[in-house]
């Protein structure tokens, strides 16, 4: 179990500590998951490793990230966020670095993620553009089918 502290904040991957209302509240309005149902958030967390960022003084959850992985060779970093009042402190980078250092997720051949606007955060953690991009493909299902 991960439980690390820094500058009045704490990161834990104990699923019992996650505040699903906070996670769903943010993801419901995020550009990558707009309108996501609470049940989908619950299921996504149940089938991945979730990491909560907590403000120690208040105990409130103020950030989140999750790793989707086979826990042996591959990881996908998803749903990374820090609530607005807590941004600008390097907390997202700290969360990403904490996840990448988790012994349960070590030794992978590849980590992936997608972002529209946070390239600098991930570059600071070692992420680079896809190489070679011509090898990669994607399937983006019809949103009505994916909502299922």
N, CA and C atoms as an extended XYZ file, in Angstrom:
444
Properties=species:S:1:pos:R:3:atomname:S:1:resname:S:1:resid:I:1 pbc="F F F"
N         0.844       -1.181        0.000 N   UNK     1
C         0.000        0.000        0.000 CA  UNK     1
C         0.891        1.245        0.000 C   UNK     1
N         0.555        2.192       -0.827 N   UNK     2
C         1.282        3.465       -0.904 CA  UNK     2
C         0.648        4.454        0.064 C   UNK     2
N         1.456        5.116        0.859 N   UNK     3
C         1.011        6.200        1.729 CA  UNK     3
C         2.218        7.101        1.946 C   UNK     3
N         2.297        8.178        1.146 N   UNK     4
C         3.439        9.093        1.210 CA  UNK     4
C         2.945       10.499        1.510 C   UNK     4
N         3.800       11.282        2.166 N   UNK     5
C         3.417       12.632        2.595 CA  UNK     5
C         4.459       13.650        2.136 C   UNK     5
N         3.938       14.867        1.861 N   UNK     6
C         4.821       15.969        1.461 CA  UNK     6
C         4.081       17.291        1.620 C   UNK     6
N         4.683       18.240        2.259 N   UNK     7
C         4.182       19.620        2.324 CA  UNK     7
C         2.697       19.727        2.665 C   UNK     7
N         2.239       18.921        3.613 N   UNK     8
C         0.844       19.018        4.042 CA  UNK     8
C        -0.137       18.237        3.185 C   UNK     8
N         0.387       17.396        2.309 N   UNK     9
C        -0.458       16.556        1.444 CA  UNK     9
C        -0.035       15.101        1.601 C   UNK     9
N        -0.937       14.222        1.227 N   UNK    10
C        -0.694       12.791        1.327 CA  UNK    10
C        -1.264       12.099        0.098 C   UNK    10
N        -0.540       11.103       -0.404 N   UNK    11
C        -1.023       10.264       -1.502 CA  UNK    11
C        -1.186        8.852       -0.952 C   UNK    11
N        -2.354        8.261       -1.232 N   UNK    12
C        -2.624        6.891       -0.814 CA  UNK    12
C        -3.311        6.144       -1.945 C   UNK    12
N        -2.999        4.865       -2.081 N   UNK    13
C        -3.730        4.049       -3.055 CA  UNK    13
C        -4.660        3.051       -2.348 C   UNK    13
N        -5.049        3.376       -1.134 N   UNK    14
C        -6.028        2.575       -0.412 CA  UNK    14
C        -7.414        2.919       -0.967 C   UNK    14
N        -8.075        1.979       -1.651 N   UNK    15
C        -9.379        2.290       -2.258 CA  UNK    15
C       -10.429        2.721       -1.237 C   UNK    15
N       -10.308        2.282       -0.004 N   UNK    16
C       -11.287        2.641        1.019 CA  UNK    16
C       -11.226        4.130        1.371 C   UNK    16
N       -10.122        4.787        1.056 N   UNK    17
C        -9.974        6.206        1.387 CA  UNK    17
C       -10.473        7.133        0.285 C   UNK    17
N       -10.718        6.602       -0.897 N   UNK    18
C       -11.129        7.455       -2.013 CA  UNK    18
C       -12.529        8.012       -1.802 C   UNK    18
N       -12.695        9.287       -2.104 N   UNK    19
C       -13.997        9.939       -2.044 CA  UNK    19
C       -14.575        9.940       -3.455 C   UNK    19
N       -15.429        8.972       -3.733 N   UNK    20
C       -15.984        8.798       -5.077 CA  UNK    20
C       -16.750       10.045       -5.510 C   UNK    20
N       -17.383       10.744       -4.589 N   UNK    21
C       -18.109       11.959       -4.951 CA  UNK    21
C       -17.164       13.021       -5.498 C   UNK    21
N       -15.983       13.154       -4.905 N   UNK    22
C       -14.986       14.119       -5.398 CA  UNK    22
C       -14.508       13.698       -6.784 C   UNK    22
N       -14.162       12.423       -6.935 N   UNK    23
C       -13.657       11.935       -8.220 CA  UNK    23
C       -14.728       12.099       -9.296 C   UNK    23
N       -15.926       11.644       -9.026 N   UNK    24
C       -16.999       11.771      -10.019 CA  UNK    24
C       -17.311       13.238      -10.302 C   UNK    24
N       -17.350       14.058       -9.269 N   UNK    25
C       -17.635       15.481       -9.460 CA  UNK    25
C       -16.674       16.140      -10.430 C   UNK    25
N       -15.397       15.807      -10.329 N   UNK    26
C       -14.419       16.382      -11.252 CA  UNK    26
C       -14.549       15.771      -12.641 C   UNK    26
N       -14.575       14.435      -12.706 N   UNK    27
C       -14.584       13.765      -14.007 CA  UNK    27
C       -15.851       14.070      -14.801 C   UNK    27
N       -16.947       14.330      -14.138 N   UNK    28
C       -18.212       14.631      -14.815 CA  UNK    28
C       -18.094       15.861      -15.706 C   UNK    28
N       -17.217       16.786      -15.336 N   UNK    29
C       -17.056       18.017      -16.123 CA  UNK    29
C       -15.731       18.088      -16.881 C   UNK    29
N       -14.844       17.116      -16.697 N   UNK    30
C       -13.539       17.128      -17.382 CA  UNK    30
C       -13.725       16.910      -18.881 C   UNK    30
N       -12.867       17.508      -19.696 N   UNK    31
C       -13.025       17.402      -21.146 CA  UNK    31
C       -12.962       15.955      -21.631 C   UNK    31
N       -12.208       15.098      -20.951 N   UNK    32
C       -12.027       13.725      -21.431 CA  UNK    32
C       -13.124       12.775      -20.971 C   UNK    32
N       -13.965       13.208      -20.042 N   UNK    33
C       -14.982       12.281      -19.514 CA  UNK    33
C       -16.309       12.980      -19.231 C   UNK    33
N       -16.550       14.089      -19.923 N   UNK    34
C       -17.746       14.893      -19.679 CA  UNK    34
C       -19.011       14.028      -19.654 C   UNK    34
N       -19.761       14.178      -18.571 N   UNK    35
C       -21.029       13.475      -18.445 CA  UNK    35
C       -20.930       12.043      -17.955 C   UNK    35
N       -19.745       11.590      -17.554 N   UNK    36
C       -19.573       10.205      -17.112 CA  UNK    36
C       -20.497        9.920      -15.929 C   UNK    36
N       -21.090        8.761      -15.943 N   UNK    37
C       -21.984        8.362      -14.858 CA  UNK    37
C       -21.172        7.903      -13.637 C   UNK    37
N       -21.734        8.107      -12.480 N   UNK    38
C       -21.072        7.713      -11.230 CA  UNK    38
C       -20.733        6.225      -11.237 C   UNK    38
N       -21.642        5.412      -11.733 N   UNK    39
C       -21.412        3.965      -11.773 CA  UNK    39
C       -20.186        3.622      -12.627 C   UNK    39
N       -19.977        4.377      -13.702 N   UNK    40
C       -18.804        4.149      -14.547 CA  UNK    40
C       -17.518        4.495      -13.789 C   UNK    40
N       -17.551        5.567      -13.018 N   UNK    41
C       -16.386        5.952      -12.221 CA  UNK    41
C       -16.081        4.866      -11.196 C   UNK    41
N       -17.099        4.388      -10.509 N   UNK    42
C       -16.912        3.335       -9.507 CA  UNK    42
C       -16.300        2.097      -10.153 C   UNK    42
N       -16.827        1.701      -11.290 N   UNK    43
C       -16.322        0.501      -11.971 CA  UNK    43
C       -14.889        0.700      -12.471 C   UNK    43
N       -14.599        1.883      -13.008 N   UNK    44
C       -13.244        2.144      -13.516 CA  UNK    44
C       -12.219        2.076      -12.390 C   UNK    44
N       -12.575        2.564      -11.230 N   UNK    45
C       -11.658        2.520      -10.091 CA  UNK    45
C       -11.501        1.079       -9.594 C   UNK    45
N       -12.587        0.330       -9.594 N   UNK    46
C       -12.533       -1.057       -9.126 CA  UNK    46
C       -11.627       -1.920       -9.994 C   UNK    46
N       -11.474       -1.544      -11.269 N   UNK    47
C       -10.686       -2.350      -12.204 CA  UNK    47
C        -9.346       -1.717      -12.557 C   UNK    47
N        -8.875       -0.838      -11.690 N   UNK    48
C        -7.566       -0.212      -11.880 CA  UNK    48
C        -7.007        0.121      -10.503 C   UNK    48
N        -5.863        0.759      -10.475 N   UNK    49
C        -5.276        1.202       -9.209 CA  UNK    49
C        -5.508        2.701       -9.064 C   UNK    49
N        -6.306        3.088       -8.092 N   UNK    50
C        -6.595        4.497       -7.860 CA  UNK    50
C        -5.700        5.077       -6.787 C   UNK    50
N        -5.285        6.326       -6.996 N   UNK    51
C        -4.419        7.038       -6.065 CA  UNK    51
C        -5.097        8.348       -5.703 C   UNK    51
N        -5.375        8.532       -4.422 N   UNK    52
C        -5.984        9.770       -3.964 CA  UNK    52
C        -4.936       10.715       -3.414 C   UNK    52
N        -5.137       11.994       -3.671 N   UNK    53
C        -4.312       13.069       -3.111 CA  UNK    53
C        -5.166       13.764       -2.062 C   UNK    53
N        -4.655       13.845       -0.839 N   UNK    54
C        -5.423       14.375        0.277 CA  UNK    54
C        -4.700       15.556        0.918 C   UNK    54
N        -5.473       16.575        1.282 N   UNK    55
C        -4.963       17.712        2.036 CA  UNK    55
C        -4.982       17.294        3.505 C   UNK    55
N        -3.809       17.225        4.120 N   UNK    56
C        -3.725       16.645        5.465 CA  UNK    56
C        -4.486       17.454        6.514 C   UNK    56
N        -4.448       18.777        6.448 N   UNK    57
C        -5.094       19.590        7.479 CA  UNK    57
C        -6.605       19.364        7.507 C   UNK    57
N        -7.210       19.264        6.332 N   UNK    58
C        -8.665       19.103        6.270 CA  UNK    58
C        -9.089       17.648        6.117 C   UNK    58
N        -8.162       16.816        5.634 N   UNK    59
C        -8.494       15.424        5.352 CA  UNK    59
C        -9.225       15.231        4.034 C   UNK    59
N        -9.506       16.317        3.338 N   UNK    60
C       -10.278       16.254        2.099 CA  UNK    60
C        -9.445       15.724        0.941 C   UNK    60
N       -10.103       14.974        0.071 N   UNK    61
C        -9.438       14.535       -1.159 CA  UNK    61
C        -9.428       15.703       -2.130 C   UNK    61
N        -8.247       16.014       -2.680 N   UNK    62
C        -8.102       17.171       -3.554 CA  UNK    62
C        -7.507       16.796       -4.908 C   UNK    62
N        -7.283       15.508       -5.140 N   UNK    63
C        -6.743       15.075       -6.422 CA  UNK    63
C        -6.894       13.580       -6.568 C   UNK    63
N        -6.599       13.126       -7.780 N   UNK    64
C        -6.792       11.715       -8.083 CA  UNK    64
C        -6.015       11.365       -9.343 C   UNK    64
N        -5.637       10.109       -9.444 N   UNK    65
C        -5.082        9.539      -10.674 CA  UNK    65
C        -5.290        8.039      -10.580 C   UNK    65
N        -5.309        7.386      -11.740 N   UNK    66
C        -5.409        5.932      -11.697 CA  UNK    66
C        -4.535        5.317      -12.767 C   UNK    66
N        -4.049        4.121      -12.449 N   UNK    67
C        -3.220        3.350      -13.362 CA  UNK    67
C        -4.036        2.146      -13.827 C   UNK    67
N        -4.122        1.987      -15.127 N   UNK    68
C        -4.777        0.835      -15.736 CA  UNK    68
C        -3.632       -0.054      -16.212 C   UNK    68
N        -3.604       -1.308      -15.745 N   UNK    69
C        -2.407       -2.094      -16.008 CA  UNK    69
C        -2.637       -3.589      -15.869 C   UNK    69
N        -1.771       -4.346      -16.563 N   UNK    70
C        -1.689       -5.788      -16.318 CA  UNK    70
C        -0.738       -6.059      -15.150 C   UNK    70
N        -0.131       -5.012      -14.611 N   UNK    71
C         0.785       -5.038      -13.475 CA  UNK    71
C         2.063       -5.833      -13.742 C   UNK    71
N         2.374       -6.008      -15.020 N   UNK    72
C         3.587       -6.743      -15.378 CA  UNK    72
C         4.383       -6.032      -16.464 C   UNK    72
N         3.713       -5.622      -17.553 N   UNK    73
C         4.451       -5.076      -18.693 CA  UNK    73
C         3.958       -3.723      -19.186 C   UNK    73
N         2.726       -3.336      -18.842 N   UNK    74
C         2.118       -2.171      -19.472 CA  UNK    74
C         1.265       -1.393      -18.488 C   UNK    74
N         1.310       -0.065      -18.608 N   UNK    75
C         0.457        0.788      -17.796 CA  UNK    75
C        -0.067        1.959      -18.586 C   UNK    75
N        -1.267        2.354      -18.262 N   UNK    76
C        -1.896        3.538      -18.856 CA  UNK    76
C        -2.311        4.444      -17.710 C   UNK    76
N        -1.853        5.673      -17.744 N   UNK    77
C        -2.156        6.651      -16.713 CA  UNK    77
C        -3.406        7.418      -17.128 C   UNK    77
N        -4.391        7.497      -16.237 N   UNK    78
C        -5.667        8.103      -16.599 CA  UNK    78
C        -6.228        8.958      -15.462 C   UNK    78
N        -7.118        9.851      -15.839 N   UNK    79
C        -7.941       10.628      -14.902 CA  UNK    79
C        -7.132       11.392      -13.871 C   UNK    79
N        -6.005       11.928      -14.272 N   UNK    80
C        -5.152       12.690      -13.353 CA  UNK    80
C        -5.734       14.091      -13.180 C   UNK    80
N        -5.971       14.470      -11.922 N   UNK    81
C        -6.415       15.846      -11.672 CA  UNK    81
C        -6.049       16.285      -10.266 C   UNK    81
N        -5.917       17.590      -10.116 N   UNK    82
C        -5.777       18.253       -8.824 CA  UNK    82
C        -6.802       19.375       -8.834 C   UNK    82
N        -7.600       19.474       -7.784 N   UNK    83
C        -8.617       20.521       -7.719 CA  UNK    83
C        -7.969       21.907       -7.744 C   UNK    83
N        -8.646       22.838       -8.366 N   UNK    84
C        -8.131       24.184       -8.639 CA  UNK    84
C        -7.440       24.862       -7.450 C   UNK    84
N        -8.022       24.885       -6.266 N   UNK    85
C        -7.353       25.614       -5.162 CA  UNK    85
C        -5.994       25.035       -4.754 C   UNK    85
N        -5.689       23.833       -5.207 N   UNK    86
C        -4.446       23.170       -4.796 CA  UNK    86
C        -3.426       23.071       -5.936 C   UNK    86
N        -3.743       23.655       -7.064 N   UNK    87
C        -2.829       23.603       -8.214 CA  UNK    87
C        -1.663       24.570       -8.032 C   UNK    87
N        -0.621       24.366       -8.847 N   UNK    88
C         0.539       25.250       -8.812 CA  UNK    88
C         1.550       24.890       -7.739 C   UNK    88
N         1.412       23.725       -7.133 N   UNK    89
C         2.324       23.284       -6.076 CA  UNK    89
C         3.127       22.054       -6.483 C   UNK    89
N         3.002       21.636       -7.738 N   UNK    90
C         3.717       20.446       -8.198 CA  UNK    90
C         3.077       19.144       -7.752 C   UNK    90
N         1.826       19.194       -7.329 N   UNK    91
C         1.163       18.006       -6.793 CA  UNK    91
C         0.845       16.976       -7.864 C   UNK    91
N         0.477       17.413       -9.068 N   UNK    92
C         0.198       16.457      -10.151 CA  UNK    92
C         1.475       15.704      -10.520 C   UNK    92
N         2.590       16.412      -10.623 N   UNK    93
C         3.870       15.750      -10.912 CA  UNK    93
C         4.223       14.769       -9.809 C   UNK    93
N         3.999       15.167       -8.568 N   UNK    94
C         4.286       14.286       -7.438 CA  UNK    94
C         3.421       13.029       -7.509 C   UNK    94
N         2.133       13.198       -7.841 N   UNK    95
C         1.267       12.029       -7.970 CA  UNK    95
C         1.761       11.100       -9.070 C   UNK    95
N         2.086       11.657      -10.231 N   UNK    96
C         2.557       10.832      -11.350 CA  UNK    96
C         3.845       10.117      -10.967 C   UNK    96
N         4.778       10.830      -10.380 N   UNK    97
C         6.047       10.198       -9.978 CA  UNK    97
C         5.823        9.119       -8.926 C   UNK    97
N         4.878        9.333       -8.032 N   UNK    98
C         4.555        8.330       -7.010 CA  UNK    98
C         3.999        7.069       -7.657 C   UNK    98
N         3.130        7.235       -8.624 N   UNK    99
C         2.563        6.077       -9.331 CA  UNK    99
C         3.660        5.335      -10.083 C   UNK    99
N         4.501        6.060      -10.802 N   UNK   100
C         5.574        5.426      -11.573 CA  UNK   100
C         6.570        4.695      -10.672 C   UNK   100
N         6.689        5.139       -9.413 N   UNK   101
C         7.616        4.511       -8.470 CA  UNK   101
C         6.970        3.390       -7.655 C   UNK   101
N         5.685        3.182       -7.799 N   UNK   102
C         4.989        2.143       -7.032 CA  UNK   102
C         5.601        0.786       -7.379 C   UNK   102
N         6.120        0.056       -6.394 N   UNK   103
C         6.750       -1.239       -6.675 CA  UNK   103
C         5.834       -2.224       -7.402 C   UNK   103
N         4.535       -2.086       -7.204 N   UNK   104
C         3.594       -2.979       -7.881 CA  UNK   104
C         3.513       -2.700       -9.388 C   UNK   104
N         4.025       -1.550       -9.801 N   UNK   105
C         3.938       -1.152      -11.206 CA  UNK   105
C         5.311       -0.968      -11.839 C   UNK   105
N         6.315       -1.622      -11.300 N   UNK   106
C         7.685       -1.474      -11.789 CA  UNK   106
C         8.013       -2.457      -12.899 C   UNK   106
N         8.970       -2.084      -13.751 N   UNK   107
C         9.507       -2.982      -14.765 CA  UNK   107
C         8.707       -3.050      -16.052 C   UNK   107
N         7.830       -2.100      -16.256 N   UNK   108
C         7.010       -2.103      -17.471 CA  UNK   108
C         7.843       -1.812      -18.714 C   UNK   108
N         7.395       -2.336      -19.836 N   UNK   109
C         8.002       -1.991      -21.121 CA  UNK   109
C         7.498       -0.624      -21.593 C   UNK   109
N         6.280       -0.266      -21.188 N   UNK   110
C         5.714        0.990      -21.690 CA  UNK   110
C         4.612        1.504      -20.772 C   UNK   110
N         4.609        2.819      -20.610 N   UNK   111
C         3.501        3.559      -20.004 CA  UNK   111
C         2.919        4.464      -21.088 C   UNK   111
N         1.629        4.627      -21.112 N   UNK   112
C         0.972        5.546      -22.038 CA  UNK   112
C         0.026        6.470      -21.279 C   UNK   112
N        -0.313        7.556      -21.912 N   UNK   113
C        -1.347        8.457      -21.431 CA  UNK   113
C        -1.780        9.329      -22.589 C   UNK   113
N        -2.882       10.015      -22.406 N   UNK   114
C        -3.354       10.987      -23.387 CA  UNK   114
C        -3.681       12.274      -22.647 C   UNK   114
N        -3.311       13.404      -23.243 N   UNK   115
C        -3.616       14.695      -22.641 CA  UNK   115
C        -3.805       15.739      -23.730 C   UNK   115
N        -4.670       16.687      -23.453 N   UNK   116
C        -4.870       17.794      -24.375 CA  UNK   116
C        -4.006       18.981      -23.993 C   UNK   116
N        -3.739       19.142      -22.681 N   UNK   117
C        -3.149       20.402      -22.238 CA  UNK   117
C        -2.126       20.295      -21.110 C   UNK   117
N        -1.712       19.090      -20.730 N   UNK   118
C        -0.796       18.962      -19.595 CA  UNK   118
C         0.528       18.319      -19.999 C   UNK   118
N         0.962       18.550      -21.218 N   UNK   119
C         2.193       17.931      -21.715 CA  UNK   119
C         3.406       18.241      -20.836 C   UNK   119
N         3.516       19.462      -20.327 N   UNK   120
C         4.678       19.846      -19.524 CA  UNK   120
C         4.760       19.042      -18.226 C   UNK   120
N         3.609       18.773      -17.620 N   UNK   121
C         3.598       17.975      -16.385 CA  UNK   121
C         4.173       16.592      -16.662 C   UNK   121
N         3.683       15.966      -17.724 N   UNK   122
C         4.103       14.589      -18.016 CA  UNK   122
C         5.527       14.527      -18.562 C   UNK   122
N         5.933       15.530      -19.325 N   UNK   123
C         7.312       15.569      -19.823 CA  UNK   123
C         8.287       15.647      -18.648 C   UNK   123
N         7.922       16.392      -17.614 N   UNK   124
C         8.781       16.504      -16.432 CA  UNK   124
C         8.929       15.165      -15.703 C   UNK   124
N         8.008       14.241      -15.979 N   UNK   125
C         8.051       12.907      -15.368 CA  UNK   125
C         8.632       11.862      -16.313 C   UNK   125
N         9.136       12.316      -17.474 N   UNK   126
C         9.806       11.407      -18.403 CA  UNK   126
C         8.999       10.968      -19.613 C   UNK   126
N         7.742       11.374      -19.714 N   UNK   127
C         6.933       10.996      -20.876 CA  UNK   127
C         7.373       11.782      -22.112 C   UNK   127
N         7.328       11.133      -23.261 N   UNK   128
C         7.687       11.740      -24.546 CA  UNK   128
C         6.597       11.389      -25.566 C   UNK   128
N         6.546       12.091      -26.704 N   UNK   129
C         5.569       11.727      -27.734 CA  UNK   129
C         5.778       10.275      -28.196 C   UNK   129
N         4.712        9.656      -28.699 N   UNK   130
C         4.780        8.277      -29.175 CA  UNK   130
C         5.855        8.092      -30.233 C   UNK   130
N         6.627        7.042      -30.093 N   UNK   131
C         7.628        6.690      -31.103 CA  UNK   131
C         7.523        5.214      -31.411 C   UNK   131
N         7.547        4.814      -32.593 N   UNK   132
C         7.169        5.589      -33.775 CA  UNK   132
C         5.639        5.661      -33.881 C   UNK   132
N         5.083        6.830      -34.120 N   UNK   133
C         3.619        6.985      -34.105 CA  UNK   133
C         2.909        6.143      -35.157 C   UNK   133
N         3.582        5.829      -36.253 N   UNK   134
C         2.917        5.060      -37.307 CA  UNK   134
C         2.607        3.622      -36.893 C   UNK   134
N         3.152        3.165      -35.785 N   UNK   135
C         2.839        1.818      -35.287 CA  UNK   135
C         1.571        1.785      -34.450 C   UNK   135
N         1.127        2.936      -33.988 N   UNK   136
C         0.018        3.003      -33.049 CA  UNK   136
C        -1.299        3.223      -33.780 C   UNK   136
N        -2.322        2.599      -33.276 N   UNK   137
C        -3.671        2.771      -33.810 CA  UNK   137
C        -4.615        2.973      -32.631 C   UNK   137
N        -5.791        3.456      -32.936 N   UNK   138
C        -6.793        3.627      -31.897 CA  UNK   138
C        -8.162        3.297      -32.442 C   UNK   138
N        -9.063        2.997      -31.541 N   UNK   139
C       -10.462        2.785      -31.860 CA  UNK   139
C       -11.249        3.656      -30.911 C   UNK   139
N       -12.023        4.554      -31.434 N   UNK   140
C       -12.859        5.416      -30.622 CA  UNK   140
C       -14.314        5.056      -30.900 C   UNK   140
N       -14.911        4.242      -30.035 N   UNK   141
C       -16.292        3.804      -30.268 CA  UNK   141
C       -17.277        4.964      -30.282 C   UNK   141
N       -18.425        4.723      -30.854 N   UNK   142
C       -19.525        5.674      -30.816 CA  UNK   142
C       -19.833        5.960      -29.350 C   UNK   142
N       -19.909        7.231      -28.955 N   UNK   143
C       -20.146        7.556      -27.541 CA  UNK   143
C       -21.408        6.900      -26.980 C   UNK   143
N       -22.417        6.732      -27.802 N   UNK   144
C       -23.650        6.101      -27.315 CA  UNK   144
C       -23.406        4.629      -26.993 C   UNK   144
N       -22.553        3.972      -27.749 N   UNK   145
C       -22.231        2.565      -27.475 CA  UNK   145
C       -21.310        2.460      -26.265 C   UNK   145
N       -20.369        3.395      -26.126 N   UNK   146
C       -19.396        3.343      -25.038 CA  UNK   146
C       -20.049        3.624      -23.698 C   UNK   146
N       -21.133        4.382      -23.681 N   UNK   147
C       -21.780        4.744      -22.435 CA  UNK   147
C       -22.426        3.549      -21.751 C   UNK   147
N       -22.738        2.501      -22.516 N   UNK   148
C       -23.393        1.283      -22.095 CA  UNK   148
C       -23.230        0.918      -20.722 C   UNK   148
